[in-house]
XYZ file of C-alpha atoms in Angstrom:
667
model
C 22.529 14.066 7.353
C 26.088 12.962 6.696
C 26.767 11.422 10.051
C 25.988 7.820 10.791
C 26.193 5.586 13.816
C 28.580 2.715 13.280
C 26.809 -0.483 12.265
C 26.850 -2.780 15.286
C 25.750 -6.364 15.713
C 22.466 -6.760 17.582
C 23.081 -10.484 18.124
C 22.034 -11.715 21.548
C 22.752 -15.279 22.637
C 19.879 -15.372 25.106
C 17.334 -14.327 22.470
C 18.771 -16.736 19.907
C 18.501 -19.658 22.315
C 14.745 -19.135 22.504
C 14.495 -20.076 18.821
C 13.656 -23.767 18.464
C 14.054 -24.215 14.708
C 16.107 -22.864 11.794
C 13.038 -20.972 10.596
C 12.592 -19.275 13.973
C 16.264 -18.269 13.879
C 15.694 -17.004 10.359
C 12.821 -14.846 11.597
C 14.925 -13.575 14.503
C 17.916 -12.416 12.470
C 15.688 -11.080 9.695
C 14.115 -8.776 12.250
C 17.559 -7.722 13.457
C 18.334 -6.622 9.907
C 14.931 -4.976 9.562
C 15.574 -2.835 12.624
C 18.350 -1.041 10.707
C 16.760 1.437 8.251
C 20.155 1.957 6.619
C 20.069 -1.725 5.610
C 16.509 -2.180 4.420
C 13.595 0.182 3.924
C 9.909 -0.737 3.800
C 9.900 -4.224 2.371
C 13.368 -4.058 0.847
C 15.902 -6.876 1.092
C 15.213 -10.557 1.570
C 16.468 -13.496 3.614
C 16.284 -17.283 3.465
C 17.142 -20.518 5.218
C 17.497 -24.022 3.769
C 15.873 -26.778 5.780
C 14.164 -30.127 5.445
C 10.440 -30.763 5.929
C 8.294 -33.861 5.565
C 5.449 -34.140 3.133
C 2.030 -35.711 3.695
C 3.548 -39.178 3.353
C 6.398 -38.528 5.752
C 8.992 -38.229 2.991
C 11.759 -35.642 3.571
C 11.907 -32.653 1.203
C 14.712 -30.091 1.029
C 13.151 -26.629 0.912
C 14.218 -23.016 0.824
C 12.264 -20.815 3.219
C 12.578 -17.442 1.497
C 10.975 -14.121 2.364
C 7.584 -13.757 0.724
C 6.610 -10.794 -1.385
C 4.873 -8.054 0.575
C 6.514 -8.822 3.917
C 8.823 -6.451 5.778
C 11.954 -7.813 7.457
C 11.372 -5.608 10.508
C 8.121 -7.377 11.383
C 8.267 -10.660 9.476
C 6.808 -13.814 11.016
C 7.301 -17.499 10.140
C 4.265 -17.369 7.853
C 6.013 -14.596 5.913
C 8.458 -17.126 4.451
C 7.548 -19.177 1.399
C 8.728 -22.838 1.438
C 9.960 -23.745 -2.068
C 11.447 -27.071 -3.181
C 15.201 -26.554 -3.348
C 15.814 -28.987 -6.187
C 13.356 -27.159 -8.438
C 14.946 -23.776 -7.780
C 18.420 -25.104 -8.508
C 17.271 -26.698 -11.760
C 15.654 -23.413 -12.771
C 19.068 -21.747 -12.449
C 20.378 -24.054 -15.174
C 17.794 -22.955 -17.727
C 19.222 -20.800 -20.546
C 16.276 -18.369 -20.386
C 13.193 -17.923 -18.249
C 10.535 -15.226 -18.449
C 9.402 -13.423 -15.323
C 5.908 -14.856 -15.646
C 7.210 -18.411 -15.995
C 9.625 -17.907 -13.096
C 6.865 -16.782 -10.744
C 4.553 -19.572 -11.889
C 7.262 -22.244 -11.489
C 8.267 -20.996 -8.047
C 4.674 -21.030 -6.832
C 4.151 -24.502 -8.295
C 7.206 -25.703 -6.355
C 5.914 -24.447 -3.002
C 5.090 -27.059 -0.389
C 2.444 -24.743 1.083
C 0.169 -23.195 -1.550
C -1.189 -20.779 1.036
C 2.193 -19.157 1.639
C 3.076 -15.783 0.083
C 4.693 -15.546 -3.350
C 8.441 -16.228 -3.032
C 10.920 -13.390 -3.471
C 12.144 -12.810 -7.036
C 15.616 -13.595 -5.665
C 14.630 -17.130 -4.579
C 16.718 -18.805 -7.305
C 19.821 -16.849 -6.287
C 19.281 -17.768 -2.630
C 18.973 -21.411 -3.678
C 22.268 -21.580 -5.574
C 24.290 -19.946 -2.788
C 25.649 -23.061 -1.025
C 25.031 -21.963 2.554
C 22.168 -22.598 4.950
C 21.458 -18.953 5.762
C 21.492 -16.139 3.203
C 20.888 -12.432 3.879
C 20.328 -9.670 1.305
C 20.133 -5.928 2.051
C 20.323 -2.615 0.212
C 22.836 -1.127 2.658
C 23.082 2.636 2.190
C 26.829 2.839 2.777
C 27.690 0.053 0.321
C 25.350 1.276 -2.413
C 26.505 4.866 -1.934
C 30.105 3.798 -2.581
C 29.103 1.835 -5.677
C 27.038 4.808 -6.911
C 30.147 6.910 -7.552
C 32.112 7.575 -10.695
C 34.681 4.946 -9.689
C 32.262 2.735 -7.797
C 33.498 -0.700 -8.827
C 37.127 0.241 -8.225
C 36.300 1.568 -4.769
C 34.294 -1.533 -3.884
C 37.240 -3.720 -4.843
C 39.530 -1.475 -2.820
C 37.342 -1.991 0.250
C 36.768 -5.737 -0.017
C 39.553 -7.162 -2.167
C 38.860 -10.764 -3.098
C 36.672 -11.469 -0.046
C 33.526 -10.730 -2.021
C 32.163 -11.439 -5.470
C 31.544 -8.126 -7.275
C 28.628 -8.377 -9.736
C 27.943 -5.600 -12.274
C 24.336 -4.453 -12.287
C 21.783 -6.637 -14.040
C 18.037 -6.932 -13.549
C 17.022 -8.780 -10.353
C 15.445 -12.220 -10.545
C 16.417 -14.940 -12.993
C 18.912 -12.805 -14.944
C 20.853 -11.982 -11.789
C 20.801 -15.605 -10.601
C 22.151 -16.784 -13.973
C 24.908 -14.149 -13.871
C 26.022 -15.243 -10.389
C 25.819 -18.887 -11.467
C 28.162 -18.178 -14.389
C 30.573 -16.062 -12.341
C 30.901 -18.687 -9.596
C 31.224 -21.782 -11.771
C 34.852 -22.233 -10.648
C 34.778 -20.175 -7.439
C 35.618 -21.563 -4.007
C 32.633 -20.282 -2.037
C 34.398 -20.886 1.275
C 36.748 -18.005 0.408
C 33.880 -15.551 0.009
C 32.197 -13.527 2.752
C 29.567 -12.016 0.520
C 28.430 -10.670 -2.827
C 28.304 -6.988 -3.751
C 25.751 -6.181 -6.438
C 26.795 -2.829 -7.882
C 24.053 -0.158 -7.603
C 21.879 -2.743 -5.868
C 22.990 -4.213 -2.555
C 24.791 -6.890 -0.557
C 24.467 -10.639 0.031
C 26.005 -12.402 3.005
C 25.782 -16.078 3.928
C 26.874 -18.663 6.425
C 26.325 -22.140 7.794
C 24.482 -20.652 10.769
C 22.291 -17.626 11.375
C 24.816 -15.698 13.439
C 27.602 -16.040 10.885
C 25.441 -14.822 8.014
C 24.019 -11.934 10.041
C 27.339 -10.755 11.472
C 29.021 -11.020 8.081
C 26.432 -8.576 6.802
C 27.188 -6.189 9.653
C 30.932 -6.528 9.053
C 30.615 -5.907 5.296
C 28.570 -2.772 5.845
C 30.915 -1.550 8.571
C 33.850 -1.765 6.176
C 32.003 0.498 3.734
C 31.184 2.956 6.522
C 34.824 2.999 7.628
C 35.890 3.653 4.040
C 33.518 6.613 3.808
C 34.881 8.013 7.065
C 38.530 7.556 6.051
C 37.895 9.367 2.802
C 36.180 12.355 4.355
C 32.709 11.447 3.200
C 31.176 11.667 6.680
C 30.735 14.771 8.758
C 28.233 17.536 9.367
C 26.043 19.206 6.765
C 27.769 22.219 5.291
C 24.660 24.409 5.364
C 21.237 24.684 6.882
C 19.647 25.870 10.129
C 20.435 24.466 13.557
C 16.767 23.650 14.154
C 13.889 22.527 11.918
C 12.672 25.337 9.706
C 9.259 26.787 10.543
C 7.121 27.528 7.512
C 5.417 30.900 7.326
C 1.715 31.204 6.531
C 2.598 31.969 2.913
C 4.856 28.907 2.732
C 2.146 26.703 4.244
C -0.239 27.877 1.540
C 2.467 27.133 -1.016
C 2.755 23.621 0.422
C -1.007 23.167 0.047
C -0.762 24.400 -3.562
C 2.030 21.892 -4.209
C -0.066 19.066 -2.757
C -3.019 20.029 -4.941
C -0.891 20.177 -8.101
C 0.768 16.823 -7.354
C -2.551 15.171 -6.484
C -4.167 16.321 -9.683
C -1.277 14.831 -11.649
C -1.572 11.584 -9.678
C -5.312 11.386 -10.186
C -6.683 12.196 -6.751
C -6.082 13.421 -3.235
C -2.649 12.733 -1.758
C -0.891 13.151 1.555
C 2.181 15.370 1.458
C 4.851 14.707 4.078
C 7.180 17.685 4.330
C 10.589 17.542 5.983
C 12.175 20.783 7.097
C 14.824 19.340 9.389
C 18.310 20.891 9.349
C 19.518 17.970 7.214
C 16.676 18.311 4.700
C 17.122 22.074 4.447
C 20.892 21.661 4.055
C 20.420 19.209 1.186
C 17.812 21.390 -0.503
C 20.144 24.389 -0.159
C 23.013 22.825 -2.097
C 23.858 25.051 -5.082
C 24.066 21.917 -7.245
C 20.969 20.201 -5.830
C 19.101 20.291 -9.155
C 21.969 18.382 -10.789
C 22.782 15.803 -8.114
C 19.232 14.988 -6.971
C 18.110 14.130 -10.499
C 20.788 11.569 -11.355
C 18.691 8.649 -10.172
C 17.651 6.739 -7.036
C 19.822 5.074 -4.418
C 18.856 1.616 -5.642
C 16.581 0.698 -8.570
C 14.155 -1.046 -6.203
C 13.120 2.407 -4.994
C 11.932 3.584 -8.390
C 8.462 2.064 -8.012
C 7.977 4.257 -4.943
C 9.830 7.409 -5.987
C 9.803 7.597 -9.811
C 13.249 7.824 -11.446
C 13.927 11.350 -10.195
C 12.328 13.985 -7.964
C 11.119 17.402 -8.980
C 13.578 20.097 -7.925
C 11.759 23.412 -8.080
C 9.882 26.184 -6.372
C 7.511 28.909 -7.472
C 4.310 28.192 -9.383
C 3.724 24.558 -8.491
C 1.069 23.993 -11.110
C 3.526 24.997 -13.831
C 6.416 23.028 -12.305
C 4.333 19.841 -12.023
C 3.189 20.181 -15.630
C 6.821 20.571 -16.727
C 7.764 17.444 -14.775
C 4.871 15.550 -16.356
C 6.002 16.566 -19.840
C 9.525 15.318 -19.141
C 8.144 12.050 -17.761
C 6.097 11.500 -20.920
C 9.254 11.980 -22.988
C 11.107 9.488 -20.760
C 8.307 6.953 -21.212
C 8.292 7.442 -24.987
C 12.042 6.759 -25.174
C 11.834 3.272 -23.675
C 8.237 2.042 -23.872
C 7.488 -1.245 -25.572
C 4.461 -1.545 -27.862
C 1.293 -1.945 -25.835
C 2.832 -0.688 -22.559
C 0.685 1.933 -20.832
C 2.270 4.781 -18.860
C 1.851 5.236 -15.128
C 0.819 8.646 -13.849
C 3.266 11.446 -14.589
C 3.491 13.017 -11.140
C 6.662 13.228 -9.027
C 6.697 11.301 -5.761
C 9.041 13.702 -4.008
C 10.045 17.298 -4.414
C 13.198 19.108 -3.386
C 12.008 22.582 -2.388
C 15.180 24.708 -2.654
C 16.096 26.227 0.671
C 13.054 24.747 2.414
C 13.470 20.968 2.522
C 11.827 17.944 0.951
C 8.169 17.009 0.330
C 6.996 13.428 -0.339
C 3.613 12.257 -1.659
C 1.510 9.145 -1.159
C -2.065 7.920 -1.233
C -1.901 7.550 2.554
C 0.175 8.899 5.404
C 2.016 5.580 5.448
C 2.771 5.680 1.720
C 3.968 9.272 1.930
C 6.123 8.306 4.917
C 7.728 5.500 2.922
C 8.648 7.919 0.136
C 9.927 10.443 2.686
C 12.149 7.789 4.288
C 13.560 6.751 0.909
C 14.157 10.388 -0.041
C 15.984 10.984 3.254
C 18.284 8.016 2.750
C 18.841 8.929 -0.893
C 19.822 12.488 0.017
C 22.237 11.160 2.636
C 23.845 8.763 0.158
C 24.147 11.551 -2.422
C 26.003 13.676 0.131
C 28.404 10.806 0.858
C 28.991 10.017 -2.802
C 29.551 13.657 -3.737
C 32.298 13.907 -1.138
C 33.730 10.683 -2.495
C 34.053 11.894 -6.059
C 30.536 12.274 -7.442
C 27.093 10.646 -7.354
C 26.339 8.393 -10.313
C 23.223 6.242 -10.341
C 22.103 3.777 -13.000
C 21.234 4.952 -16.513
C 17.561 5.836 -16.911
C 17.057 2.939 -19.334
C 17.803 0.508 -16.495
C 15.524 2.449 -14.164
C 12.708 2.280 -16.708
C 12.999 -1.494 -16.903
C 12.568 -1.754 -13.139
C 9.795 0.851 -12.907
C 7.766 -0.982 -15.548
C 8.799 -4.473 -14.475
C 5.583 -6.405 -13.971
C 6.910 -8.081 -10.833
C 7.633 -4.754 -9.155
C 4.313 -3.239 -10.170
C 2.585 -6.268 -8.671
C 3.985 -5.290 -5.262
C 2.095 -1.992 -5.365
C -1.202 -3.755 -6.060
C -1.067 -6.067 -3.057
C -2.691 -3.555 -0.729
C -6.168 -4.029 -2.218
C -8.599 -1.324 -3.337
C -8.039 2.298 -2.396
C -10.046 3.313 0.712
C -12.821 5.829 -0.005
C -11.067 8.741 1.744
C -7.507 7.840 0.766
C -5.312 10.893 0.430
C -7.770 13.194 2.212
C -6.729 15.338 5.179
C -9.235 15.956 7.980
C -9.323 18.120 11.095
C -11.741 17.173 13.890
C -12.272 19.337 16.957
C -13.454 18.083 20.322
C -11.818 14.784 19.453
C -10.782 13.416 22.852
C -14.068 11.568 23.347
C -17.578 10.986 22.123
C -18.637 12.176 18.671
C -15.300 13.812 17.878
C -13.216 10.803 18.770
C -15.486 8.445 16.853
C -15.434 10.708 13.795
C -11.636 10.939 13.872
C -11.198 7.179 14.184
C -13.701 6.381 11.445
C -12.251 8.974 9.070
C -8.850 7.401 9.604
C -10.259 3.902 9.078
C -11.643 5.079 5.712
C -8.206 6.245 4.592
C -7.953 9.890 5.657
C -5.052 11.429 7.535
C -6.596 13.028 10.615
C -5.627 15.626 13.178
C -7.895 15.575 16.222
C -7.813 18.507 18.625
C -9.179 18.919 22.119
C -8.604 20.973 25.239
C -8.058 17.643 27.016
C -4.355 16.657 26.643
C -5.438 12.997 26.602
C -6.158 13.471 22.898
C -2.420 13.281 22.222
C -2.038 9.810 23.719
C -5.377 8.678 22.272
C -4.287 9.238 18.676
C -0.841 7.805 18.043
C -1.294 5.901 14.780
C 0.379 6.737 11.507
C -1.903 9.330 9.981
C -3.933 9.873 13.173
C -2.537 12.651 15.362
C -3.861 14.320 18.496
C -3.106 17.948 19.394
C -4.006 19.820 22.554
C -5.825 23.019 21.631
C -8.407 25.172 23.379
C -11.139 25.793 20.815
C -11.829 29.205 22.385
C -8.211 30.324 21.934
C -8.043 31.824 18.433
C -4.264 31.523 18.210
C -4.371 27.888 19.354
C -6.969 27.154 16.668
C -4.799 28.793 14.009
C -1.769 26.808 15.198
C -3.690 23.527 15.024
C -4.804 24.226 11.441
C -1.244 25.183 10.492
C 0.097 22.003 12.110
C -2.405 19.910 10.187
C -1.156 21.436 6.933
C 2.490 21.065 7.948
C 2.047 17.387 8.801
C -0.086 16.276 5.860
C 0.214 19.011 3.254
C -3.247 20.535 3.204
C -6.826 20.318 4.415
C -9.934 18.818 2.793
C -12.331 18.032 5.639
C -13.295 19.906 8.787
C -15.573 18.369 11.399
C -16.374 21.288 13.652
C -17.518 19.441 16.727
C -16.092 21.154 19.820
C -18.864 21.946 22.239
C -20.083 21.961 25.819
C -23.526 21.259 27.241
C -24.198 24.096 29.627
C -25.756 23.489 33.044
C -29.538 23.877 33.015
C -30.710 27.287 34.241
C -33.974 29.142 33.711
C -33.431 32.456 31.930
C -34.350 34.377 35.050
C -31.581 32.638 36.968
C -28.991 32.513 34.167
C -25.392 32.895 35.346
C -23.568 35.293 33.024
C -20.469 33.081 33.093
C -22.460 30.061 31.854
C -24.007 32.157 29.083
C -20.667 33.523 27.891
C -18.930 30.169 28.088
C -21.594 28.563 25.922
C -21.331 31.314 23.319
C -17.523 31.078 23.345
C -17.358 27.281 22.946
C -20.512 26.493 21.000
C -20.454 29.443 18.594
C -17.442 31.756 18.510
C -14.877 28.931 18.489
C -16.440 27.568 15.289
C -16.091 30.956 13.631
C -12.387 30.987 14.504
C -11.972 27.511 13.021
C -13.789 28.365 9.780
C -11.720 31.509 9.407
C -8.428 29.645 9.919
C -9.348 26.669 7.738
C -10.875 28.477 4.752
C -7.601 29.423 2.956
C -6.482 25.776 2.958
C -9.885 24.256 2.180
C -9.929 26.380 -0.988
C -6.837 24.412 -2.063
C -8.235 21.030 -1.007
C -9.790 18.063 -2.774
C -13.616 18.044 -2.698
C -13.462 20.258 0.403
C -16.257 19.873 2.924
C -17.204 21.091 6.366
C -19.569 19.253 8.693
C -20.768 21.183 11.709
C -22.172 19.330 14.684
C -25.224 21.255 15.831
C -28.056 20.118 18.079
C -31.711 19.121 18.061
C -32.123 22.110 20.377
C -31.878 24.393 17.327
C -35.320 23.512 15.911
C -36.715 22.276 19.230
C -35.159 23.913 22.294
C -35.943 22.758 25.808
C -36.644 24.713 28.971
C -33.591 25.522 31.049
C -31.244 25.261 28.065
C -31.153 28.855 26.853
C -27.364 29.205 26.913
C -26.832 26.015 24.939
C -29.804 26.403 22.577
C -29.071 30.011 21.638
C -25.401 29.295 20.922
C -26.273 26.261 18.808
C -28.921 28.265 16.947
C -26.289 30.863 16.185
C -23.975 28.077 14.996
C -26.674 26.786 12.634
C -27.048 30.287 11.197
C -23.258 30.600 10.883
C -23.222 27.334 8.938
C -25.911 28.606 6.567
C -23.965 31.793 5.862
C -20.755 29.785 5.428
C -22.519 27.587 2.871
C -23.510 30.714 0.954
C -20.063 32.286 1.081
C -17.858 29.203 0.566
C -19.835 27.712 -2.333
C -17.921 29.788 -4.888
C -14.751 27.947 -3.782
C -16.403 24.536 -4.035
C -16.496 24.103 -0.258
C -19.635 22.327 0.980
C -20.989 23.163 4.448
C -23.609 20.943 6.055
C -24.890 20.598 9.591
C -25.976 17.595 11.640
C -28.326 18.014 14.577
C -27.913 15.064 16.965
C -30.033 14.506 20.045
C -29.276 12.527 23.165
C -25.973 11.015 22.055
C -25.494 9.292 25.343
C -22.038 7.748 24.886
C -20.328 11.134 25.136
C -18.716 13.012 27.998
C -21.567 15.560 27.928
C -24.115 13.104 29.253
C -22.913 12.310 32.740
C -25.311 10.301 34.933
C -26.113 13.497 36.823
C -26.925 15.485 33.676
C -28.989 12.619 32.282
C -30.975 12.298 35.491
C -31.599 16.029 35.680
C -32.790 16.286 32.077
C -35.044 13.247 32.461
C -36.552 14.746 35.610
C -37.210 18.079 33.846
C -39.401 16.170 31.400
C -41.016 14.071 34.114
C -39.527 10.859 32.697
C -37.488 7.987 33.950
C -33.910 7.871 32.692
C -34.679 4.787 30.593
C -37.682 6.448 28.955
C -35.723 9.616 28.339
C -32.914 7.675 26.593
C -35.393 6.608 23.903
C -37.470 9.746 23.828
C -38.007 9.862 20.073
C -40.506 8.606 17.520
C -38.483 5.531 16.585
C -37.806 4.671 20.221
C -34.094 4.204 19.574
C -30.892 5.298 21.280
C -28.485 7.514 19.353
C -24.761 6.731 19.568
C -21.622 8.603 18.600
C -21.128 6.069 15.829
C -24.545 6.924 14.387
C -23.474 10.555 14.136
C -20.056 9.648 12.705
C -21.686 7.496 10.027
C -23.804 10.480 9.042
C -20.674 12.661 8.920
C -19.008 10.172 6.591
C -22.110 10.034 4.408
C -22.078 13.828 4.055
C -18.439 13.631 2.969
C -19.121 10.931 0.381
C -20.445 10.887 -3.180
C -24.107 10.654 -2.154
C -23.957 14.251 -0.865
C -21.320 15.582 -3.264
C -23.842 18.118 -4.604
C -25.377 19.106 -1.279
C -24.536 22.180 0.751
C -26.411 24.163 3.383
C -28.330 21.108 4.604
C -29.538 20.788 8.205
C -30.014 17.104 8.994
C -31.420 15.657 12.238
C -29.931 12.562 13.872
C -32.517 12.229 16.608
C -34.739 9.205 15.981
C -37.550 11.553 14.929
C -39.147 14.335 16.973
C -42.834 15.221 16.794
C -41.845 18.748 17.852
C -39.829 19.103 14.633
C -41.735 16.950 12.160
């Protein structure tokens, strides 16, 4: 955790020459900065370039292209920059006071493109810095040095008079005014940058390369200072390899997720880190003291809350204690009419085990986990440099409840219906299982899809959508896949028990024992193993539900399908018993009985032709062999799965529902 690779310039002349405008160069070097997590994390930092554009009448206008709110430097595009009239921004800096609301309104009114994103709150500061290119980051090494007991003195020791050192003030107009006042008689050509204590770094230059490489040089000097003063090295404690949680610890993780989610108001994803670095940090004897002194930079507070929870044991009690302390914190600083946010921690230091981060999605939880990792690293550096000291909580409160920061969290739109839920889908490499996994993920759930086919691992590679190779008939492999689901996302709420095989057609008199036993193993016994492994975690889940994929052959078997039909009938009975037994824990168990889902691996052309022939039908007639005369697709089944998981069926368990277009043999 304490080691870092030296900050190196990623500048490349060949790539820069492909840029045909100042804005394209601005995009290019912004992405170079965004590729360094130790400079900016998840939307942090901002950049700008001053240029001239022509209006509708061909008149030239000086504008500032500044990063728009909601964009990430790592992936920003030209449309991610807001063009704002430079003269307006500079005049705004001369105002004696300006409210946040008026600042945002004035900046948007001064945009030459009303369809562009809202300009960064630092737009005024970018405008008054008299250089074409301006870069701003929250560099870990620089902020870590400033977050020490003698932070300002150390910063001045590193940089001398080559930078302007600005004591912490709120971002936006207040910061721009402070810099304006401090530089009234300053020769800007003598400066290489600005260090904002407890906040970050500004660099600037007449060209993109100068501004970018100044940033790299400023950060490198802070890294060198840390190294010279013994603040870099190896963690002093912790295992050599990531810690493996026991079954009891996995259940504890699921209990923690449930307690945190209840405090946050709904299901959450819990990202747990048990790397050697995370375990070493969590094992510090003083971790409860150092981890709760505040965040790395105040910008993080809207993601992480002012401090984490440092605790173990009864998570329900610990979360309630944290909530009580948060209410007291809110009461100390709240203005009349201000409503509190939820009281739940966003990350937890689990002593001796590592760190756990929470979010409404796998992505959100990953953002918090990344911030927690960088914060822990900076704390380690600062402690070796004399002691970690973040901003006072009153300053953190102002940022946490700053309307402009809260607006950032609302830009993602409404919460997806399954946000925060964790799902496990078996038989997920193709067909019904794959479609279910993808649609669950699209509705907001974090999903682990398992299959005996290793292709499942390369099929699911999105954030919050993971594929694992597992043989459904291998009890230990099933248990490992459930445990991995909990380890990755913190718990389990949804199981789609879909793994199955359509056995070759054989009359009973000619039944091959191997076919019979394989069908029972895959289509029945494997589902028992999954239910047994999943039950302890589902009991700790949010609105837990199981959907079992059965078959139309249960109520209406066909000749030659004894092995398949008997196993599926047994599965339907298993589901009924599970509904009876699991109801006391609030776990719903429902079964879908599809028929002729032709876009699956089961229905090869050969199988389809054989089944059609056994009924004396053409293949085309057989495809629509139901009362409605329709074809059934994997998506049709997945939509039914999602419906069973939603509010319409929240009070239904033990149901057996056909997805078959209607069968006169059943009706």
